[in-house]
Short mmCIF file of C-alpha atoms in Angstrom, two decimals:
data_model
loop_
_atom_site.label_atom_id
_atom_site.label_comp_id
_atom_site.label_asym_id
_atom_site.label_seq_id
_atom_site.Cartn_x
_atom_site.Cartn_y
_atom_site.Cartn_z
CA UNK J 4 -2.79 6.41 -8.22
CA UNK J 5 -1.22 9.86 -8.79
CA UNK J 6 1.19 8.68 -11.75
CA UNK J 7 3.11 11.36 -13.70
CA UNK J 8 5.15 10.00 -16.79
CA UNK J 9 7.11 11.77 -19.24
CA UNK J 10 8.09 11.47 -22.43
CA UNK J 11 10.51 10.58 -23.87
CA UNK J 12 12.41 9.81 -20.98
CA UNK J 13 15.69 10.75 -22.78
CA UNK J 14 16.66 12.35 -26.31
CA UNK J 15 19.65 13.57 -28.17
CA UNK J 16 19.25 16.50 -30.33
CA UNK J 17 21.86 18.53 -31.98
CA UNK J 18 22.71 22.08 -31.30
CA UNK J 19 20.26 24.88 -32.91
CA UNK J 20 17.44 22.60 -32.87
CA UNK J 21 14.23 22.19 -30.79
CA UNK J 22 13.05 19.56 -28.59
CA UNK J 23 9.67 18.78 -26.80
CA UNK J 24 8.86 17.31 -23.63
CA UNK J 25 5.92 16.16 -22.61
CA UNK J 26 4.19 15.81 -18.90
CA UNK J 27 1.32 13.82 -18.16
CA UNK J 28 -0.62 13.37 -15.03
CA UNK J 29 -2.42 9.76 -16.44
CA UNK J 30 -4.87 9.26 -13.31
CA UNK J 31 -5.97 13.03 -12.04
CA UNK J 32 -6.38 16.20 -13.17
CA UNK J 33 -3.50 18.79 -12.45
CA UNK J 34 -4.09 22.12 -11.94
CA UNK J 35 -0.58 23.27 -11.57
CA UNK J 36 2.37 21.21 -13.10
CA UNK J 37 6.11 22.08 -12.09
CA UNK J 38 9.35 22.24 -14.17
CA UNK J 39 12.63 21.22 -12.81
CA UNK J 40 16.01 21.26 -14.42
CA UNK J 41 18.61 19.24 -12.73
CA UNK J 42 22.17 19.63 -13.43
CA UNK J 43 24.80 16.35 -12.89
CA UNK J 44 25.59 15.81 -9.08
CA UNK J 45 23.34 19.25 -8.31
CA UNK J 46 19.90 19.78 -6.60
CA UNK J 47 16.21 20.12 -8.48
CA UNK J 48 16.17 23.71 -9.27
CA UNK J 49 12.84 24.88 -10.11
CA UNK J 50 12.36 26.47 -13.73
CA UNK J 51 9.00 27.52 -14.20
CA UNK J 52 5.42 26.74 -12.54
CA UNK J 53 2.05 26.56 -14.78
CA UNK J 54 -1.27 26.71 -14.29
CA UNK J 55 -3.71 25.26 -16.75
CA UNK J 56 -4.73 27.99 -19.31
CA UNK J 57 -3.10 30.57 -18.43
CA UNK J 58 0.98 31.58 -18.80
CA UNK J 59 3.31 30.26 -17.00
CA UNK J 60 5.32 32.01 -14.15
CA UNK J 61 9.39 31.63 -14.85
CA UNK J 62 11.36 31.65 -11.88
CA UNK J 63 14.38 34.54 -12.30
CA UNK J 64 17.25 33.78 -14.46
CA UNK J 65 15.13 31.33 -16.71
CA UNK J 66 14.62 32.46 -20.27
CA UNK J 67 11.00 32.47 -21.29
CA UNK J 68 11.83 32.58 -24.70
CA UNK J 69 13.84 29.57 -24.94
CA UNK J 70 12.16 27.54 -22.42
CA UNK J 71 8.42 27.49 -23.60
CA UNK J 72 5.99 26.08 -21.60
CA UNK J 73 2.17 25.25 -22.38
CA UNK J 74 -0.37 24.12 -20.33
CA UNK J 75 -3.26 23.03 -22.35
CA UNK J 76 -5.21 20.90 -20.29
CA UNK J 77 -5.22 19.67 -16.86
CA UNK J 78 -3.33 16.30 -17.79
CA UNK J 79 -0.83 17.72 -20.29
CA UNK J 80 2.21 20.14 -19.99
CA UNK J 81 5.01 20.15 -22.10
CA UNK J 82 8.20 22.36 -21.99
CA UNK J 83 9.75 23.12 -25.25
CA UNK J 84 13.75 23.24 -25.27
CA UNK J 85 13.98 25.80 -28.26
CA UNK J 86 17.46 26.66 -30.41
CA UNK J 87 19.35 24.14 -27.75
CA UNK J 88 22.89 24.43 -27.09
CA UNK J 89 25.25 22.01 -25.11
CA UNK J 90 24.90 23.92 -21.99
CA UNK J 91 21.10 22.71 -21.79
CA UNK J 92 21.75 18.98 -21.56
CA UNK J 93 20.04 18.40 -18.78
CA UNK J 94 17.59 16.17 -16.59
CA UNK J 95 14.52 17.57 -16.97
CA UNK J 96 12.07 16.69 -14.21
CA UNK J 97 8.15 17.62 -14.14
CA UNK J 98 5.41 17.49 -10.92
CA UNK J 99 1.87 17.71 -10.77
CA UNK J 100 -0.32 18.92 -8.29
CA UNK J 101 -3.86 18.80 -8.16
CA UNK J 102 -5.85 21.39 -6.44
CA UNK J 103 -8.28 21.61 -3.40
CA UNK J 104 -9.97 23.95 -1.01
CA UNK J 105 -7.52 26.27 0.57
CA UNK J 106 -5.14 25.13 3.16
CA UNK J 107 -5.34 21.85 2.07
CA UNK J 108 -2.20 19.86 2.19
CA UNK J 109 -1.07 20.02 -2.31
CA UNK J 110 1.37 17.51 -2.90
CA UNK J 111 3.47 17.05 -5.76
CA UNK J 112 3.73 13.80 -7.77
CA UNK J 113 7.27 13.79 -9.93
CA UNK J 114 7.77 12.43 -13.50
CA UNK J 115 10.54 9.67 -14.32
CA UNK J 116 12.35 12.60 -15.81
CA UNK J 117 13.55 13.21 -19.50
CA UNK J 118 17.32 13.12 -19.58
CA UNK J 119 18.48 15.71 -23.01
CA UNK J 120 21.49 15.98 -24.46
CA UNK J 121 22.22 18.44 -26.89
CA UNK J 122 25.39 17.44 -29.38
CA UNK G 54 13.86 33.94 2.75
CA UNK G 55 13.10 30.40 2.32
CA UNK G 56 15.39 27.90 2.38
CA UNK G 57 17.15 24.48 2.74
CA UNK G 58 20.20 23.38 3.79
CA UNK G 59 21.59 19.85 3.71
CA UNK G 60 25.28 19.88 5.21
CA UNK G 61 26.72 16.92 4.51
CA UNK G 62 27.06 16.25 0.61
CA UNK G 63 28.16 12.78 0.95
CA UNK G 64 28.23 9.66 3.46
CA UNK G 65 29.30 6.33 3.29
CA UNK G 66 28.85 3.85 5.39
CA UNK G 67 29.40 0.07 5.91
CA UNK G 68 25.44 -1.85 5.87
CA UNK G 69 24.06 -2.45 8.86
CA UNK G 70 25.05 0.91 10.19
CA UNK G 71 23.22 3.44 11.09
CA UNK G 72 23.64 6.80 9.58
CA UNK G 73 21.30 10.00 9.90
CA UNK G 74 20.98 12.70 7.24
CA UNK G 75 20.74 16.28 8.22
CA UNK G 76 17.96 18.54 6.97
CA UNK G 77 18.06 22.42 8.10
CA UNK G 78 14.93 24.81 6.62
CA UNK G 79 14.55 28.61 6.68
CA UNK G 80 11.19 30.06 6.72
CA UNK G 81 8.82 33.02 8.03
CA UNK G 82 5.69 30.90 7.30
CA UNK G 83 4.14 29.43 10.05
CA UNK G 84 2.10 26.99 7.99
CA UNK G 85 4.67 24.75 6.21
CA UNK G 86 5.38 21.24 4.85
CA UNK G 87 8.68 19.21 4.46
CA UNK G 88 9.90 16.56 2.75
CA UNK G 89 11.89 13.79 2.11
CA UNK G 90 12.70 12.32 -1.50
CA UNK G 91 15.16 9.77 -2.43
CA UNK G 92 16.69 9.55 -5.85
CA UNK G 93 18.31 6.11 -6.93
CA UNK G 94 20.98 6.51 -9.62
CA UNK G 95 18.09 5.82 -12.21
CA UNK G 96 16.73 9.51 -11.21
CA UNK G 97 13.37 8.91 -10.69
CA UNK G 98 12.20 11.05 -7.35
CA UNK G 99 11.01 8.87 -4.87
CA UNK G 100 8.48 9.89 -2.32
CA UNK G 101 9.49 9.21 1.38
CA UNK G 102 7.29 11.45 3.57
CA UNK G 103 5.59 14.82 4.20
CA UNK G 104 5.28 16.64 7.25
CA UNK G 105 3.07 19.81 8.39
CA UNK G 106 4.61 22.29 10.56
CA UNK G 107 1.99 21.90 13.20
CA UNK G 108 3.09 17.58 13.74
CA UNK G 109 6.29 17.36 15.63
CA UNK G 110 5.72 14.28 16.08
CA UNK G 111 8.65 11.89 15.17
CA UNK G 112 7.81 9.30 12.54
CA UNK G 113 9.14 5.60 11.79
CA UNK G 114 7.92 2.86 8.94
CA UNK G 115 10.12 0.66 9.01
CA UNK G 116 14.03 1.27 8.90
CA UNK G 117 13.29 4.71 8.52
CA UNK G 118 12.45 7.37 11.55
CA UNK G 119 12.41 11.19 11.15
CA UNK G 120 13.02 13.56 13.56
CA UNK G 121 11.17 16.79 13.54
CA UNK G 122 12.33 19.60 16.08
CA UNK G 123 10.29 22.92 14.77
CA UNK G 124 12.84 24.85 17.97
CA UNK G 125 15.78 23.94 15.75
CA UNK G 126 14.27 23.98 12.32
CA UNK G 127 15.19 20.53 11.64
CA UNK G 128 13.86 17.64 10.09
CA UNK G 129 16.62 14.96 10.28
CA UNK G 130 16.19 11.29 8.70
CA UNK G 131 17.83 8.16 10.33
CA UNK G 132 17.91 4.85 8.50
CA UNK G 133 18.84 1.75 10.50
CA UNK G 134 20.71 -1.07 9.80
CA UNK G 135 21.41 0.66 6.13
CA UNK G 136 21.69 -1.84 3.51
CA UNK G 137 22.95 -1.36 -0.13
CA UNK G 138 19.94 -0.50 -1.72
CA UNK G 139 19.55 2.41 0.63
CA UNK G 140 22.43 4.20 -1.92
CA UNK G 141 21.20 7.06 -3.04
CA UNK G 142 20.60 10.73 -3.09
CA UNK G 143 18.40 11.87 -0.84
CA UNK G 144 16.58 15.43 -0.66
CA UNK G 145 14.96 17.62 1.95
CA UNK G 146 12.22 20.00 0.71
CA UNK G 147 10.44 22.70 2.32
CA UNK G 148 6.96 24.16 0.94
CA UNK G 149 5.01 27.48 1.88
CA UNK G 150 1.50 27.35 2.20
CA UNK G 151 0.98 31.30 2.18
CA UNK G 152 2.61 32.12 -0.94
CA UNK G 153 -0.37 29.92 -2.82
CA UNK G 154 2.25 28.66 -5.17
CA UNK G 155 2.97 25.66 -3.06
CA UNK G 156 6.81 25.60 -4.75
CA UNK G 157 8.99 23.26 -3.19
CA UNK G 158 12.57 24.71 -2.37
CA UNK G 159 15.23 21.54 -2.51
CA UNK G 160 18.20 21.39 -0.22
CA UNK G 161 21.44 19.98 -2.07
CA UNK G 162 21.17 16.58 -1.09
CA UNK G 163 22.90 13.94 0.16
CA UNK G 164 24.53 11.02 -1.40
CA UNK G 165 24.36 8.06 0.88
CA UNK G 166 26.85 5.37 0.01
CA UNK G 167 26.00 1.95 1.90
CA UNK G 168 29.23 -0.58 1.48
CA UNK G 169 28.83 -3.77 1.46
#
């Protein structure tokens, strides 16, 4: 249980366009679903966190505008790579967490990741 | 502030050693969980173990054992007898509970080389 996939798992886009990603939790229901952009040879740095229905919460230095994020239901999340340039080729990485009563231990389950490269 | 810090950036190591990864955390929290993830080259996070800030106690499954010391804020992973698959990078994370986010904060990593 508690699979995550992504999709597609890697994509090549040139520069100016737009590229989706999608998240999927495919055996629970995720309340809160995490983006992570990870850079060659660097750490998970965490982009932006989102809660079903409602906006998501950028962490500081991301660009809202560029990196849109929707969280329609509580199985789906995709992040939406808009105008990309070279410096965005990245490996994109997504969690899911489900919720529960306060205090309760909320564990993130990680995507395969979606590797982009913009040309 | 929050935060992780994994010294060594790389190790390598002939199999069958033993080699222990160093995991340092920052926090105010009092109620707090860590991690450990591996990531083979294919990238793919894979989930090692989580541990509340209220169990010190030391774990092992197998060739793995982690040592948790809350006095020294550190959660340090050994794995024994390493063999070549064990050749990855391998994170420490630390989450909040009080900030009701639940974000996880990733150290740097370490790559672990294992030479046959």
């Amino acid at each position: 249980g508690a699979v995550v996939s992504q999709h597609p798992s890697w994509v090549i886009c040139k520069s100016g366009t737009s590229v989706k990603i999608e998240c999927r939790s495919l055996d629970f229901q995720a309340t809160t679903m995490f983006w992570y952009r990870q850079f060659p040879k660097q750490s998970l740095m965490l982009m932006a966190t989102s809660n079903e229905g409602s906006k998501a919460t950028y962490e500081q230095g991301v660009e809202k505008d560029k990196f849109l994020i929707n969280h329609a239901s509580l199985t789906l999340s995709t992040l939406t790579v808009t105008s990309a340039h070279p410096e965005d080729s990245s490996f994109y990485i997504c969690s899911a967490r489900t919720g529960g009563p306060s205090g309760s231990v909320y564990e993130q389950y990680f995507g395969p990741g979606t590797r982009l490269t913009v040309t | 502030a929050q935060k992780v810090t994994q010294a060594q950036t790389e190790i390598s190591v002939v199999e069958k050693e033993d080699v222990t990864l160093d995991c340092v955390y920052e926090t105010r929290d009092t109620t707090y969980y860590l991690f450990w993830y591996k990531q083979p080259p294919s990238g793919e996070l894979v989930f090692l173990i989580r541990r509340n800030s209220f169990d010190e106690q030391n774990e092992i499954s197998g060739r793995y054992s982690w040592n948790f010391q809350k006095s020294t804020s550190s959660f340090n992973f050994t794995i024994t007898a390493s063999q070549v698959v064990d050749s990855a990078v391998y994170f420490c994370a630390l989450s909040e509970a009080t900030s009701g986010t639940y974000k996880y904060i990733f150290g740097t990593g370490t790559r672990l080389k294992v030479l046959a």
